[in-house]
Amino acid sequence: MRYIVRGLALATTTVLALVAAPAVSSAGAAQSGPQSLYAPSALVLTVTAGDDATTGTVLRAVTLGCTPKATGTHPDPRAACAELRAADGGFDAITTRDSGALCTKQWDPVTVTADGVWNGKRVSYAHTYGNSCVQASTSGTVFNF
C-alpha cells in the first residue's frame, strides 16, 4: 500500500509539472519585447548573365545583413554596408560607372540585383551593364563579389 501511495504522488507531481510548464513558457514569451532595436537590413545580391535577371543565368549570389552589425556571405560586408549607409540605400548611386575606366563596347549584358529589406523597407533593384568590364568599373563594393 505504501508503494502505491508514493507512486500516485509521484505521478500527480509529474502531471502537474507537465501541465504547468507550457503556461510558464508561454507567459514568458508573451511578455518578451521586440527582438531588436534596429530596423532589419538583409539583402540577397546577385550577378546574372543576360539583360533580364528572371531569365538569365545567375553567376554569383551572396547575402548581406547590415544591422546591428555587418554579416553575410559577401566578401567584404563591412565596406558594403558602409557604402549602402553612405548612399542612404540608393542603389543607383552605387552602380554609377567610373568615368576613367576603359572597356570595350561589346554587348554581353550582366545584370546585378538586390532583393530583401533595407532599413525595414522592401527593396527590389536591378541594373544591367553592357558587359562584365563595365560592371567591374563601378567604384562600389556592394556588387563587387
Short mmCIF file of C-alpha atoms in Angstrom, two decimals:
data_model
loop_
_atom_site.label_atom_id
_atom_site.label_comp_id
_atom_site.label_asym_id
_atom_site.label_seq_id
_atom_site.Cartn_x
_atom_site.Cartn_y
_atom_site.Cartn_z
CA MET A 1 0.00 0.00 0.00
CA ARG A 2 2.84 2.36 0.87
CA TYR A 3 4.35 1.91 -2.63
CA ILE A 4 1.05 2.66 -4.34
CA VAL A 5 0.63 5.96 -2.47
CA ARG A 6 4.19 7.04 -3.36
CA GLY A 7 3.58 6.09 -6.99
CA LEU A 8 0.37 8.15 -7.15
CA ALA A 9 2.05 11.13 -5.51
CA LEU A 10 4.94 10.96 -8.00
CA ALA A 11 2.56 10.61 -10.94
CA THR A 12 0.46 13.58 -9.75
CA THR A 13 3.57 15.74 -9.34
CA THR A 14 4.81 14.82 -12.82
CA VAL A 15 1.43 15.58 -14.45
CA LEU A 16 1.19 18.94 -12.69
CA ALA A 17 4.71 19.85 -13.79
CA LEU A 18 3.93 18.97 -17.41
CA VAL A 19 0.70 20.96 -17.40
CA ALA A 20 2.30 24.00 -15.75
CA ALA A 21 5.39 24.05 -17.98
CA PRO A 22 3.67 25.32 -21.16
CA ALA A 23 1.87 28.01 -19.18
CA VAL A 24 5.15 29.27 -17.76
CA SER A 25 6.95 29.27 -21.12
CA SER A 26 4.06 30.90 -22.98
CA ALA A 27 3.73 33.59 -20.29
CA GLY A 28 7.42 34.37 -20.68
CA ALA A 29 7.08 34.54 -24.47
CA ALA A 30 4.08 36.85 -24.25
CA GLN A 31 5.99 39.32 -22.10
CA SER A 32 9.08 39.50 -24.29
CA GLY A 33 9.55 42.68 -26.29
CA PRO A 34 10.89 43.27 -29.78
CA GLN A 35 13.83 41.15 -30.89
CA SER A 36 15.94 44.11 -31.98
CA LEU A 37 16.11 47.87 -31.63
CA TYR A 38 17.23 48.20 -35.27
CA ALA A 39 15.18 48.15 -38.45
CA PRO A 40 16.10 45.00 -40.36
CA SER A 41 18.51 45.15 -43.29
CA ALA A 42 19.07 41.85 -45.07
CA LEU A 43 19.70 41.52 -48.80
CA VAL A 44 20.39 38.85 -51.39
CA LEU A 45 22.70 40.23 -54.08
CA THR A 46 23.17 38.51 -57.44
CA VAL A 47 25.15 38.91 -60.64
CA THR A 48 23.31 37.39 -63.61
CA ALA A 49 24.41 36.82 -67.20
CA GLY A 50 21.91 38.48 -69.54
CA ASP A 51 19.79 41.59 -69.59
CA ASP A 52 16.93 40.08 -67.58
CA ALA A 53 17.54 38.75 -64.08
CA THR A 54 14.48 36.47 -64.24
CA THR A 55 15.58 34.59 -67.37
CA GLY A 56 19.36 34.94 -67.15
CA THR A 57 21.86 32.59 -65.55
CA VAL A 58 22.89 33.52 -62.02
CA LEU A 59 26.70 33.68 -61.99
CA ARG A 60 27.20 34.65 -58.35
CA ALA A 61 25.00 35.31 -55.33
CA VAL A 62 25.73 36.47 -51.77
CA THR A 63 23.83 37.56 -48.69
CA LEU A 64 24.38 40.84 -46.85
CA GLY A 65 23.00 41.83 -43.46
CA CYS A 66 23.80 45.27 -42.08
CA THR A 67 22.05 45.62 -38.72
CA PRO A 68 23.10 45.58 -35.99
CA LYS A 69 26.44 44.54 -37.49
CA ALA A 70 27.67 43.62 -40.96
CA THR A 71 27.22 39.91 -41.71
CA GLY A 72 26.61 37.55 -44.60
CA THR A 73 28.49 35.72 -47.31
CA HIS A 74 29.57 38.93 -49.04
CA PRO A 75 33.41 39.03 -49.19
CA ASP A 76 33.53 42.47 -47.51
CA PRO A 77 30.26 43.03 -45.63
CA ARG A 78 31.55 45.97 -43.57
CA ALA A 79 32.56 48.01 -46.63
CA ALA A 80 29.36 47.08 -48.49
CA CYS A 81 27.17 48.11 -45.55
CA ALA A 82 29.12 51.35 -45.11
CA GLU A 83 28.65 52.12 -48.79
CA LEU A 84 24.90 51.47 -48.61
CA ARG A 85 24.58 53.64 -45.48
CA ALA A 86 26.51 56.48 -47.16
CA ALA A 87 24.18 56.26 -50.17
CA ASP A 88 21.15 56.02 -47.86
CA GLY A 89 20.21 52.75 -49.54
CA GLY A 90 20.26 54.33 -53.02
CA PHE A 91 21.48 51.59 -55.33
CA ASP A 92 21.62 53.94 -58.34
CA ALA A 93 24.43 55.89 -56.65
CA ILE A 94 26.32 52.64 -56.07
CA THR A 95 26.02 51.34 -59.63
CA THR A 96 27.39 54.53 -61.23
CA ARG A 97 30.30 53.77 -63.53
CA ASP A 98 33.79 55.20 -63.01
CA SER A 99 34.32 57.52 -65.99
CA GLY A 100 38.05 56.76 -66.16
CA ALA A 101 37.63 53.03 -66.85
CA LEU A 102 38.28 51.73 -70.38
CA CYS A 103 36.02 48.93 -71.60
CA THR A 104 35.06 47.53 -74.99
CA LYS A 105 31.62 48.21 -76.41
CA GLN A 106 30.90 44.51 -76.76
CA TRP A 107 27.27 43.71 -75.86
CA ASP A 108 27.39 40.84 -73.36
CA PRO A 109 24.96 42.08 -70.69
CA VAL A 110 25.35 41.47 -66.97
CA THR A 111 22.56 42.29 -64.53
CA VAL A 112 23.04 42.92 -60.82
CA THR A 113 20.12 42.61 -58.41
CA ALA A 114 19.38 43.36 -54.78
CA ASP A 115 16.32 41.84 -53.13
CA GLY A 116 15.32 41.94 -49.49
CA VAL A 117 14.88 44.59 -46.82
CA TRP A 118 16.84 47.78 -46.26
CA ASN A 119 16.13 49.72 -43.04
CA GLY A 120 12.79 47.97 -42.67
CA LYS A 121 11.60 48.69 -46.23
CA ARG A 122 11.21 46.12 -49.01
CA VAL A 123 13.83 46.50 -51.77
CA SER A 124 13.87 45.04 -55.27
CA TYR A 125 16.55 46.55 -57.50
CA ALA A 126 18.05 45.52 -60.85
CA HIS A 127 20.64 47.23 -63.06
CA THR A 128 22.00 45.96 -66.37
CA TYR A 129 25.52 46.72 -67.62
CA GLY A 130 26.71 46.29 -71.21
CA ASN A 131 29.35 43.73 -70.19
CA SER A 132 31.30 42.49 -67.19
CA CYS A 133 34.07 45.08 -67.69
CA VAL A 134 31.55 47.90 -67.33
CA GLN A 135 30.10 46.21 -64.24
CA ALA A 136 33.57 45.85 -62.71
CA SER A 137 34.32 49.53 -63.41
CA THR A 138 31.87 50.74 -60.78
CA SER A 139 33.60 52.27 -57.79
CA GLY A 140 31.49 50.44 -55.24
CA THR A 141 31.93 47.28 -53.21
CA VAL A 142 28.31 46.20 -52.87
CA PHE A 143 28.22 44.28 -56.17
CA ASN A 144 31.94 43.50 -56.17
CA PHE A 145 31.88 39.79 -55.36
#
